[in-house]
Amino acid sequence: MGSPLELPPSQRYLSTRGGSDGFSFEDVVLKGLASDGGLFIPEGIPPLPSDWIASWRDLSFPDLAFKVLSLYISPEEIPSSDLQAIIQRSYSTFRVTAVTPLITLDEGSNLHLLELFHGPTFAFKDVALQFLGNLFEYFLLRRNRGRAEEGDRHQLTVIGATSGDTGSAAIYGLRGKKDVNVFILHPKGKISPIQEAQMTSVLDPNVHNLAVHGTFDDCQEIVKTLFADPVINKTQNLAAVNSINWARILAQMTYYFHAYFSLLRLPSFGPDSQVRFVVPTGNFGDILAGYFAKRMGLPIEKLVVATNENDILDRFWKSGSYKKKAEHGQKAQGGLAEDGVKAHAEGVKETLSPAMDILVSSNFERLLWFLAYEEYVPEDQEESITKKAAGEAVKGWLEDLKGHGGFRVKPSILESAKRDFESERVSDRETIDTIKQVFTMTSAGHGSNAQPQISGQTALDGYVLDPHSAIGVAASRRSIARNPPPENHHVSLATAHPAKFANAVDLALKGQSGYEFENILPEQFVELENKEKRVREVEKGLKWEDIRNIIMEELEKEGSSNKSNGEAM
């Protein structure tokens, strides 16, 4: 194993593919994607202060976020008072003071839920995208200070792909912000009606929704291609909101620390207790934040990857093979035989957990870099040479993925990956069963020792999981069977409010005593689908160049509109 990464005096960032380094935090936030197609990672992972438990354990979520983020963002880049203000503004939009409260689902098995759905769009991505939206605004205001209203102002064209929740969280974080236009691509008909309505009912002129015929992976590939396209980059400053943007990962680290401190306050969590975090995983960003927290020194015993039937990550941890082509029948680990049937020629299956219907997990590339660094780096090489070697290894793997549909890593690399991670695959049938079982277990009169009234859900007895969170709970139960209480605690991440996925929830609970969907429907969702909407459907068969032309056309309209408005004032 190579020597641990050393933290440079002022944090800088490099590309996972070895083509560029030395970038500032502002650079990586505004660029999103490196020019060689790689993702940005820090050149060093900062260790926690020696007194971090004593000095951080009683902090509020915003104050804790400031402590964590300050280890990556120097005051020379963002003065401490400005960073504190950005953080406070970002989390003032959440409906609960704790921001990401931890609740106990089952005391007997030490199973806890980390509720991440208390932001403006009722999904975990608000934690990062409220922060990212305010970062964009801060950097633009600073760059445009003293510049005229017309002409040479620095402007951003934000482009993102969504499998459901990223789009609305990005739009709510960027709507109405000066000098920003946001374009969100979503797969037409493959996100929930509530998710679609949350995005398309936002009528701010700087927000543009594009419905693409295809899958999330198609949308994500278009976005990556646009970031590498010299034509659009010649005239536009592109920025990313997907979790390819490093700021997304950084912001999400905080709730792992926040959850740990919540555990420390529980009588059942003693000096010898261990914690496993179980994360419903699609694009690998949420769990990657936990990996960085673990590398910094947060005592996480294991991170458990929980996938749906689109199980490329589970197959990697089971075999060391990362291949687009889905396995079939009993080869599909952990699920039912019929789960191997493909819904699309490229291998993506539509499931009840659409935000995880992803074939290629973009953020996995960041983990691959660290695995390559540890495997291929001799102890006596210069650090700059070893980092470049890791980048070359990642580049080779990804070329095989693109050209041959996948790659296989050496057994020693797989063992390194298993040191920090385990994986589980959960079928649609198991997802439905878990929603039903948890509701029954937490309902009054069933002898449950769980909390009967859960934060964020009222007017019913039982706890209602959304399908993504149910995948986390199902995977947690398997892990608990292998790692039982009392020493072991499991924190399963609850990533979305159940009302966003009415179809799956009704499928599981319709007819159950005490269940009425209207009782869990937030007032913000009432009549949402009947609101005026603005979305542009991209014709079937159009290529990425056509999408680029649509974006340029919309920007030209927006520019003309702004100019007309300026002249009329």
Coordinates of C-alpha atoms in Angstrom, one line a residue:
M1 CA 0.0 0.0 0.0
G2 CA 1.2 3.5 -0.8
S3 CA 1.9 6.0 1.9
P4 CA -1.1 8.1 3.1
L5 CA -1.9 11.2 1.1
E6 CA -0.3 14.2 2.8
L7 CA -2.3 17.4 3.1
P8 CA -0.8 20.4 1.3
P9 CA -0.6 23.7 3.2
S10 CA -3.4 25.1 1.1
Q11 CA -5.8 22.5 -0.3
R12 CA -5.6 21.9 -4.0
Y13 CA -7.4 19.5 -6.3
L14 CA -6.5 17.1 -9.1
S15 CA -8.2 15.2 -11.8
T16 CA -8.8 11.4 -11.2
R17 CA -7.5 10.8 -14.7
G18 CA -4.1 12.4 -14.1
G19 CA -4.4 15.2 -16.7
S20 CA -4.5 18.2 -14.4
D21 CA -3.8 19.3 -10.9
G22 CA -3.3 22.4 -8.7
F23 CA -6.8 23.7 -8.9
S24 CA -8.3 25.8 -6.1
F25 CA -11.7 25.1 -4.5
E26 CA -13.3 27.9 -6.5
D27 CA -11.9 26.4 -9.7
V28 CA -13.3 23.0 -9.0
V29 CA -16.7 24.3 -7.9
L30 CA -17.2 26.4 -11.1
K31 CA -15.6 23.9 -13.5
G32 CA -17.4 20.7 -12.1
L33 CA -15.5 18.4 -14.5
A34 CA -11.8 18.4 -15.4
S35 CA -10.8 19.1 -18.9
D36 CA -9.5 15.5 -19.3
G37 CA -13.0 14.1 -18.4
G38 CA -11.9 13.2 -14.9
L39 CA -13.5 14.2 -11.6
F40 CA -11.8 16.5 -9.0
I41 CA -10.5 15.1 -5.7
P42 CA -8.5 16.8 -3.0
E43 CA -4.7 16.4 -3.2
G44 CA -4.8 15.5 0.5
I45 CA -7.4 14.3 2.9
P46 CA -7.2 16.4 6.1
P47 CA -7.1 14.6 9.4
L48 CA -9.5 15.5 12.2
P49 CA -8.2 17.7 15.1
S50 CA -7.1 15.8 18.1
D51 CA -10.0 17.2 20.2
W52 CA -12.7 16.8 17.5
I53 CA -15.1 14.7 19.6
A54 CA -15.0 17.0 22.7
S55 CA -15.1 20.3 20.7
W56 CA -17.6 19.3 18.0
R57 CA -20.1 16.9 19.7
D58 CA -22.6 19.5 20.8
L59 CA -22.5 21.8 17.8
S60 CA -25.5 22.6 15.7
F61 CA -25.6 21.2 12.2
P62 CA -24.5 24.5 10.6
D63 CA -21.7 25.0 13.1
L64 CA -20.6 21.4 12.5
A65 CA -20.7 21.9 8.8
F66 CA -18.4 25.0 9.2
K67 CA -15.9 22.9 11.1
V68 CA -15.8 20.1 8.5
L69 CA -15.8 22.3 5.5
S70 CA -13.1 24.6 6.9
L71 CA -10.7 21.6 6.7
Y72 CA -11.1 21.7 2.9
I73 CA -11.7 25.4 2.3
S74 CA -9.0 27.8 3.4
P75 CA -9.9 31.3 4.7
E76 CA -7.7 32.7 1.9
E77 CA -10.3 31.3 -0.6
I78 CA -13.5 32.1 1.4
P79 CA -13.1 34.1 4.6
S80 CA -14.4 32.3 7.6
S81 CA -17.2 34.8 8.2
D82 CA -18.4 34.5 4.6
L83 CA -18.3 30.7 4.8
Q84 CA -20.3 30.7 8.0
A85 CA -22.9 33.0 6.3
I86 CA -23.2 30.7 3.2
I87 CA -23.7 27.7 5.5
Q88 CA -26.3 29.4 7.7
R89 CA -28.2 30.6 4.6
S90 CA -28.1 27.1 3.1
Y91 CA -29.6 25.3 6.1
S92 CA -32.1 28.0 7.1
T93 CA -34.4 26.6 4.4
F94 CA -34.8 23.2 6.2
R95 CA -38.0 22.4 8.1
V96 CA -36.4 21.0 11.2
T97 CA -33.7 22.6 13.4
A98 CA -31.5 19.4 13.4
V99 CA -31.4 19.5 9.6
T100 CA -30.7 15.8 9.4
P101 CA -32.2 14.2 12.5
L102 CA -31.4 10.7 13.6
I103 CA -34.3 8.5 14.8
T104 CA -34.3 4.9 16.2
L105 CA -36.4 2.6 14.1
D106 CA -35.8 -0.6 16.1
E107 CA -34.1 -0.4 19.5
G108 CA -33.8 -4.2 19.8
S109 CA -31.5 -4.4 16.7
N110 CA -29.9 -1.0 17.1
L111 CA -31.2 0.1 13.8
H112 CA -31.4 3.9 13.2
L113 CA -32.6 6.1 10.4
L114 CA -30.8 9.3 9.3
E115 CA -33.6 11.4 7.9
L116 CA -32.2 13.5 5.0
F117 CA -35.5 14.7 3.5
H118 CA -36.3 17.8 5.5
G119 CA -35.1 20.3 2.9
P120 CA -37.1 22.3 0.3
T121 CA -37.6 19.4 -2.1
F122 CA -37.9 16.6 0.5
A123 CA -34.8 14.7 -0.7
F124 CA -31.2 14.3 0.6
K125 CA -29.8 16.2 -2.3
D126 CA -31.0 19.5 -0.7
V127 CA -28.2 19.2 1.9
A128 CA -25.6 19.7 -0.9
L129 CA -27.5 21.7 -3.5
Q130 CA -28.7 24.4 -1.2
F131 CA -25.0 24.9 -0.3
L132 CA -23.8 24.6 -3.9
G133 CA -26.4 27.2 -5.1
N134 CA -25.2 29.7 -2.6
L135 CA -21.6 28.9 -3.5
F136 CA -22.3 29.7 -7.1
E137 CA -23.9 32.9 -6.1
Y138 CA -21.0 33.9 -3.8
F139 CA -18.3 33.3 -6.4
L140 CA -20.3 35.1 -9.1
L141 CA -20.9 38.2 -7.0
R142 CA -17.2 38.3 -6.1
R143 CA -16.1 37.9 -9.7
N144 CA -18.7 40.5 -11.0
R145 CA -18.0 43.1 -8.3
G146 CA -17.6 46.5 -10.0
R147 CA -18.6 45.1 -13.5
A148 CA -21.3 46.7 -15.5
E149 CA -24.7 45.2 -15.9
E150 CA -24.1 44.4 -19.5
G151 CA -21.0 43.1 -21.4
D152 CA -18.3 41.5 -19.4
R153 CA -20.1 40.0 -16.4
H154 CA -19.1 36.4 -15.5
Q155 CA -22.1 34.1 -16.0
L156 CA -22.6 30.4 -15.5
T157 CA -24.5 27.9 -17.6
V158 CA -25.3 25.1 -15.2
I159 CA -26.0 21.8 -16.8
G160 CA -27.2 18.7 -15.0
A161 CA -28.8 15.3 -15.4
T162 CA -31.3 13.9 -13.0
S163 CA -32.8 10.5 -12.2
G164 CA -35.4 12.4 -10.1
D165 CA -34.2 14.3 -7.1
T166 CA -31.1 16.1 -8.3
G167 CA -33.1 18.2 -10.8
S168 CA -35.6 19.7 -8.4
A169 CA -32.9 20.2 -5.7
A170 CA -30.7 22.0 -8.2
I171 CA -33.5 24.1 -9.5
Y172 CA -34.7 25.1 -6.0
G173 CA -31.1 26.0 -5.2
L174 CA -30.5 28.1 -8.3
R175 CA -33.9 29.6 -9.3
G176 CA -33.9 33.3 -9.7
K177 CA -30.1 33.7 -9.0
K178 CA -28.4 36.4 -11.0
D179 CA -26.0 35.5 -13.8
V180 CA -27.0 31.8 -13.7
N181 CA -28.9 29.7 -16.2
V182 CA -29.7 26.1 -15.3
F183 CA -30.5 23.3 -17.7
I184 CA -31.7 20.0 -16.3
L185 CA -32.0 16.9 -18.5
H186 CA -34.4 14.1 -17.2
P187 CA -35.4 10.8 -18.8
K188 CA -39.0 11.4 -20.0
G189 CA -41.5 9.2 -18.2
K190 CA -38.9 7.6 -15.9
I191 CA -39.2 9.8 -12.8
S192 CA -42.1 10.0 -10.5
P193 CA -44.9 12.5 -11.2
I194 CA -44.1 14.5 -8.1
Q195 CA -40.4 14.7 -9.0
E196 CA -41.3 15.9 -12.5
A197 CA -43.9 18.4 -11.2
Q198 CA -41.4 19.8 -8.7
M199 CA -39.0 20.7 -11.5
T200 CA -41.3 21.7 -14.3
S201 CA -43.6 23.9 -12.2
V202 CA -40.7 26.3 -11.5
L203 CA -41.3 29.1 -14.0
D204 CA -38.3 31.3 -13.2
P205 CA -36.8 32.4 -16.6
N206 CA -33.3 31.1 -15.7
V207 CA -34.7 27.5 -15.3
H208 CA -34.9 25.2 -18.3
N209 CA -36.2 21.6 -18.1
L210 CA -35.4 19.2 -21.0
A211 CA -37.3 15.9 -21.2
V212 CA -35.0 13.3 -23.0
H213 CA -36.2 10.1 -24.6
G214 CA -33.9 7.5 -23.0
T215 CA -32.4 6.7 -19.5
F216 CA -30.6 8.6 -16.9
D217 CA -27.4 7.2 -18.1
D218 CA -28.1 8.8 -21.6
C219 CA -28.7 12.1 -19.9
Q220 CA -25.6 11.8 -17.8
E221 CA -23.5 10.9 -20.9
I222 CA -24.8 14.0 -22.7
V223 CA -23.9 16.2 -19.8
K224 CA -20.3 14.8 -19.7
T225 CA -19.9 15.2 -23.4
L226 CA -21.0 18.8 -23.3
F227 CA -18.5 19.5 -20.6
A228 CA -15.7 18.2 -23.0
D229 CA -17.2 20.0 -26.1
P230 CA -15.0 22.9 -27.3
V231 CA -17.8 24.5 -29.2
I232 CA -20.1 25.3 -26.2
N233 CA -17.1 25.9 -23.9
K234 CA -15.9 28.6 -26.2
T235 CA -18.8 30.8 -25.4
Q236 CA -20.2 29.5 -22.1
N237 CA -18.9 29.0 -18.6
L238 CA -20.3 25.5 -17.8
A239 CA -20.8 24.4 -14.3
A240 CA -22.1 21.1 -12.9
V241 CA -24.7 20.3 -10.2
N242 CA -24.5 16.6 -10.4
S243 CA -22.4 14.8 -7.8
I244 CA -19.5 15.0 -10.2
N245 CA -19.2 18.5 -8.6
W246 CA -16.8 18.1 -5.6
A247 CA -18.8 20.6 -3.5
R248 CA -21.7 18.1 -3.5
I249 CA -19.6 15.4 -1.8
L250 CA -18.0 17.9 0.6
A251 CA -21.4 19.2 1.9
Q252 CA -22.7 15.6 2.4
M253 CA -19.8 14.7 4.8
T254 CA -21.3 16.7 7.6
Y255 CA -24.3 14.5 8.2
Y256 CA -22.1 11.5 8.8
F257 CA -20.5 13.4 11.7
H258 CA -23.8 14.7 12.8
A259 CA -25.2 11.2 13.0
Y260 CA -22.2 9.9 14.9
F261 CA -22.6 12.6 17.6
S262 CA -26.3 11.7 17.8
L263 CA -25.4 8.1 18.5
L264 CA -23.0 9.2 21.2
R265 CA -25.9 10.6 23.1
L266 CA -27.8 7.3 23.1
P267 CA -27.5 5.1 26.3
S268 CA -27.1 2.1 24.1
F269 CA -24.0 3.4 22.4
G270 CA -21.1 2.6 24.6
P271 CA -17.3 2.8 24.4
D272 CA -17.1 -0.5 22.6
S273 CA -19.9 0.2 20.2
Q274 CA -19.3 0.2 16.4
V275 CA -21.4 1.9 13.7
R276 CA -22.1 0.8 10.1
F277 CA -23.7 3.3 7.7
V278 CA -26.0 1.7 5.1
V279 CA -26.5 3.9 2.0
P280 CA -29.1 3.4 -0.9
T281 CA -26.7 3.9 -3.8
G282 CA -27.0 4.9 -7.4
N283 CA -24.4 7.4 -8.5
F284 CA -22.1 6.6 -5.5
G285 CA -21.9 10.2 -4.3
D286 CA -23.8 9.9 -1.0
I287 CA -21.7 6.9 0.2
L288 CA -18.5 8.5 -1.1
A289 CA -19.0 11.3 1.3
G290 CA -19.0 8.7 4.1
Y291 CA -15.8 7.3 2.7
F292 CA -14.1 10.7 2.9
A293 CA -15.4 11.1 6.5
K294 CA -14.0 7.7 7.4
R295 CA -10.6 8.5 5.8
M296 CA -10.5 11.8 7.8
G297 CA -10.9 9.7 11.0
L298 CA -14.6 9.3 11.7
P299 CA -14.8 5.8 13.3
I300 CA -17.1 4.1 10.8
E301 CA -16.7 0.3 11.0
K302 CA -18.1 -0.3 7.5
L303 CA -20.0 1.4 4.7
V304 CA -22.7 -0.8 3.1
V305 CA -23.6 -0.1 -0.5
A306 CA -27.3 -0.9 -1.0
T307 CA -28.3 -1.2 -4.7
N308 CA -31.6 -2.0 -6.4
E309 CA -31.8 -4.4 -9.3
N310 CA -29.4 -2.1 -11.3
D311 CA -26.6 -3.8 -9.4
I312 CA -23.3 -2.9 -11.1
L313 CA -21.8 -1.8 -7.8
D314 CA -23.0 -5.0 -5.9
R315 CA -21.5 -7.1 -8.7
F316 CA -18.2 -5.3 -8.4
W317 CA -18.0 -6.0 -4.6
K318 CA -19.0 -9.6 -5.2
S319 CA -16.6 -10.3 -8.1
G320 CA -14.2 -7.4 -8.8
S321 CA -15.8 -7.0 -12.2
Y322 CA -17.4 -3.7 -13.1
K323 CA -19.5 -4.3 -16.2
K324 CA -22.4 -2.5 -17.8
K325 CA -24.1 -5.7 -18.9
A326 CA -26.4 -7.0 -16.2
E327 CA -26.1 -10.5 -14.8
H328 CA -29.2 -12.7 -15.1
G329 CA -31.0 -15.3 -13.0
Q330 CA -29.2 -16.6 -10.0
K331 CA -26.0 -14.8 -11.1
A332 CA -27.8 -11.6 -10.0
Q333 CA -26.6 -11.7 -6.4
G334 CA -29.0 -11.3 -3.5
G335 CA -32.3 -11.1 -5.4
L336 CA -34.9 -13.0 -7.3
A337 CA -34.4 -14.9 -10.6
E338 CA -36.7 -12.6 -12.6
D339 CA -34.7 -9.5 -11.6
G340 CA -32.2 -10.2 -14.3
V341 CA -34.6 -9.2 -17.1
K342 CA -33.5 -6.0 -18.8
A343 CA -35.9 -3.2 -19.5
H344 CA -33.6 -1.5 -21.9
A345 CA -31.1 -2.8 -24.5
E346 CA -28.3 -1.0 -22.7
G347 CA -29.1 -2.9 -19.4
V348 CA -30.9 -0.4 -17.2
K349 CA -34.0 -1.8 -15.5
E350 CA -36.9 0.4 -14.4
T351 CA -37.6 -0.2 -10.7
L352 CA -39.7 1.2 -7.9
S353 CA -36.6 3.2 -6.8
P354 CA -36.0 5.3 -10.0
A355 CA -33.4 7.6 -8.5
M356 CA -31.1 4.5 -8.4
D357 CA -31.9 3.3 -11.9
I358 CA -28.3 4.0 -13.0
L359 CA -26.0 1.8 -15.0
V360 CA -22.7 3.6 -14.5
S361 CA -22.0 5.3 -11.2
S362 CA -20.0 8.4 -11.9
N363 CA -18.5 8.9 -8.5
F364 CA -17.1 5.4 -8.3
E365 CA -14.3 6.9 -10.4
R366 CA -13.2 8.8 -7.3
L367 CA -12.9 5.7 -5.2
L368 CA -11.1 3.9 -8.0
W369 CA -8.4 6.6 -7.9
F370 CA -7.7 5.9 -4.2
L371 CA -7.7 2.2 -4.8
A372 CA -5.2 2.6 -7.6
Y373 CA -3.1 4.9 -5.5
E374 CA -2.8 2.4 -2.8
E375 CA -2.2 -0.5 -5.2
Y376 CA 0.2 0.9 -7.7
V377 CA 2.3 3.4 -5.8
P378 CA 5.7 2.2 -4.5
E379 CA 6.6 3.7 -1.1
D380 CA 9.8 5.4 -2.5
Q381 CA 8.3 7.3 -5.5
E382 CA 7.8 11.0 -5.5
E383 CA 4.2 11.9 -4.6
S384 CA 3.6 13.8 -7.9
I385 CA 4.7 10.7 -9.9
T386 CA 2.5 8.3 -7.9
K387 CA -0.6 10.5 -8.2
K388 CA 0.0 10.6 -12.0
A389 CA 0.3 6.8 -12.0
A390 CA -3.0 6.4 -10.2
G391 CA -4.6 8.7 -12.7
E392 CA -3.3 6.6 -15.6
A393 CA -4.7 3.4 -14.0
V394 CA -8.1 5.0 -13.7
K395 CA -8.0 6.3 -17.2
G396 CA -7.2 2.8 -18.5
W397 CA -10.1 1.3 -16.6
L398 CA -12.6 3.9 -17.8
E399 CA -11.4 3.4 -21.4
D400 CA -12.1 -0.3 -21.0
L401 CA -15.6 0.6 -19.6
K402 CA -16.3 2.8 -22.6
G403 CA -14.8 0.6 -25.3
H404 CA -15.5 -2.9 -23.9
G405 CA -18.4 -2.5 -21.6
G406 CA -16.4 -3.1 -18.4
F407 CA -13.2 -4.0 -16.6
R408 CA -12.0 -6.3 -13.8
V409 CA -9.6 -5.3 -11.0
K410 CA -6.9 -7.4 -9.4
P411 CA -7.9 -9.5 -6.3
S412 CA -5.7 -7.2 -4.1
I413 CA -7.6 -4.1 -5.3
L414 CA -11.0 -5.8 -4.5
E415 CA -9.7 -6.7 -1.1
S416 CA -8.8 -3.1 -0.5
A417 CA -12.3 -2.1 -1.6
K418 CA -13.8 -4.6 0.9
R419 CA -11.8 -3.1 3.7
D420 CA -14.1 -0.1 3.9
F421 CA -17.2 -1.4 2.0
E422 CA -19.7 -4.2 1.8
S423 CA -22.6 -4.4 -0.6
E424 CA -26.2 -5.8 -0.9
R425 CA -28.7 -6.0 -3.7
V426 CA -32.4 -5.6 -3.0
S427 CA -35.2 -6.5 -5.4
D428 CA -38.5 -4.6 -6.0
R429 CA -40.3 -7.4 -4.2
E430 CA -38.0 -7.1 -1.2
T431 CA -38.5 -3.3 -1.3
I432 CA -42.3 -3.6 -1.1
D433 CA -42.0 -6.2 1.7
T434 CA -39.7 -3.9 3.7
I435 CA -42.1 -0.9 3.4
K436 CA -44.9 -3.1 4.6
Q437 CA -43.0 -4.7 7.4
V438 CA -41.6 -1.4 8.8
F439 CA -45.0 0.2 8.8
T440 CA -46.5 -2.8 10.6
M441 CA -43.6 -3.0 13.1
T442 CA -43.9 0.7 14.0
S443 CA -47.7 0.8 14.2
A444 CA -49.4 1.1 17.6
G445 CA -50.6 -2.1 19.1
H446 CA -47.9 -4.3 17.5
G447 CA -45.6 -4.4 20.5
S448 CA -43.0 -2.3 18.7
N449 CA -40.3 -0.6 20.7
A450 CA -39.7 1.9 17.9
Q451 CA -40.8 5.5 18.1
P452 CA -44.5 5.7 17.1
Q453 CA -44.4 9.3 15.8
I454 CA -41.5 10.0 13.5
S455 CA -40.2 13.4 12.7
G456 CA -41.4 14.6 9.3
Q457 CA -44.5 12.2 9.3
T458 CA -47.7 12.9 11.3
A459 CA -51.3 11.7 11.5
L460 CA -50.5 8.0 11.3
D461 CA -49.2 5.3 13.6
G462 CA -46.6 3.6 11.4
Y463 CA -43.4 4.8 9.8
V464 CA -43.6 5.0 6.0
L465 CA -40.4 4.5 4.1
D466 CA -39.9 5.6 0.5
P467 CA -38.6 2.8 -1.8
H468 CA -35.0 4.0 -1.8
S469 CA -34.9 4.2 2.0
A470 CA -36.5 0.8 2.1
I471 CA -33.6 -0.6 0.2
G472 CA -31.3 0.8 2.8
V473 CA -33.3 -0.8 5.6
A474 CA -33.5 -4.2 3.8
A475 CA -29.7 -4.1 3.4
S476 CA -29.3 -3.1 7.0
R477 CA -31.2 -6.1 8.2
R478 CA -28.9 -8.4 6.3
S479 CA -25.9 -6.7 7.8
I480 CA -27.4 -6.8 11.3
A481 CA -27.8 -10.6 10.9
R482 CA -24.0 -10.8 10.4
N483 CA -23.1 -8.1 12.9
P484 CA -25.7 -8.3 15.7
P485 CA -26.3 -6.0 18.7
P486 CA -25.4 -5.0 21.3
E487 CA -22.0 -3.7 20.2
N488 CA -23.1 -3.0 16.6
H489 CA -25.3 -0.1 15.5
H490 CA -26.6 0.5 12.0
V491 CA -27.5 3.9 10.6
S492 CA -29.6 3.6 7.4
L493 CA -29.9 6.7 5.3
A494 CA -33.5 7.8 4.6
T495 CA -32.9 9.7 1.4
A496 CA -36.4 10.9 0.4
H497 CA -39.9 11.6 1.7
P498 CA -42.3 8.7 0.9
A499 CA -44.9 11.1 -0.7
K500 CA -42.5 11.5 -3.7
F501 CA -43.1 7.9 -4.6
A502 CA -46.8 7.3 -4.3
N503 CA -46.9 4.4 -6.6
A504 CA -44.5 2.3 -4.6
V505 CA -45.9 3.3 -1.2
D506 CA -49.5 2.6 -2.3
L507 CA -48.4 -0.7 -3.8
A508 CA -47.0 -1.7 -0.4
L509 CA -49.5 -0.2 2.0
K510 CA -52.9 0.2 0.3
G511 CA -55.5 -1.5 2.5
Q512 CA -53.2 -1.6 5.5
S513 CA -55.0 -0.6 8.7
G514 CA -54.0 2.9 9.7
Y515 CA -52.6 3.9 6.3
E516 CA -53.9 6.7 4.2
F517 CA -51.6 8.3 1.6
E518 CA -53.2 11.7 2.2
N519 CA -51.9 11.6 5.8
I520 CA -48.3 11.7 4.7
L521 CA -48.7 14.1 1.8
P522 CA -46.9 17.4 2.7
E523 CA -48.9 20.6 2.0
Q524 CA -46.2 21.6 -0.5
F525 CA -47.2 18.7 -2.7
V526 CA -51.0 19.3 -2.7
E527 CA -52.1 20.4 -6.2
L528 CA -48.4 20.5 -7.4
E529 CA -49.2 18.3 -10.4
N530 CA -51.9 20.7 -11.5
K531 CA -49.7 23.8 -11.5
E532 CA -48.6 25.5 -14.7
K533 CA -45.5 23.8 -16.1
R534 CA -42.7 24.6 -18.5
V535 CA -40.6 21.8 -20.1
R536 CA -39.2 21.2 -23.5
E537 CA -39.4 17.7 -24.9
V538 CA -36.3 16.7 -26.8
E539 CA -37.4 14.8 -30.0
K540 CA -36.6 11.1 -30.0
G541 CA -33.4 10.3 -31.9
L542 CA -31.6 13.6 -31.4
K543 CA -27.9 13.5 -30.6
W544 CA -25.9 15.4 -28.1
E545 CA -25.0 18.0 -30.6
D546 CA -28.8 18.7 -31.0
I547 CA -29.1 19.2 -27.3
R548 CA -26.2 21.6 -27.4
N549 CA -28.0 23.6 -30.1
I550 CA -31.2 23.6 -28.0
I551 CA -29.2 25.0 -25.0
M552 CA -27.5 27.7 -27.1
E553 CA -30.9 28.6 -28.6
E554 CA -32.5 29.0 -25.1
L555 CA -29.5 31.0 -23.9
E556 CA -29.9 33.4 -26.9
K557 CA -33.6 33.8 -26.1
E558 CA -32.7 34.5 -22.5
G559 CA -30.1 37.0 -23.5
S560 CA -32.5 38.8 -25.8
S561 CA -35.1 38.9 -23.1
N562 CA -32.7 40.3 -20.5
K563 CA -31.6 42.9 -23.0
S564 CA -35.2 43.9 -23.8
N565 CA -36.0 44.1 -20.1
G566 CA -32.9 46.3 -19.5
E567 CA -33.9 48.7 -22.3
A568 CA -37.4 49.0 -21.0
M569 CA -36.3 50.0 -17.5

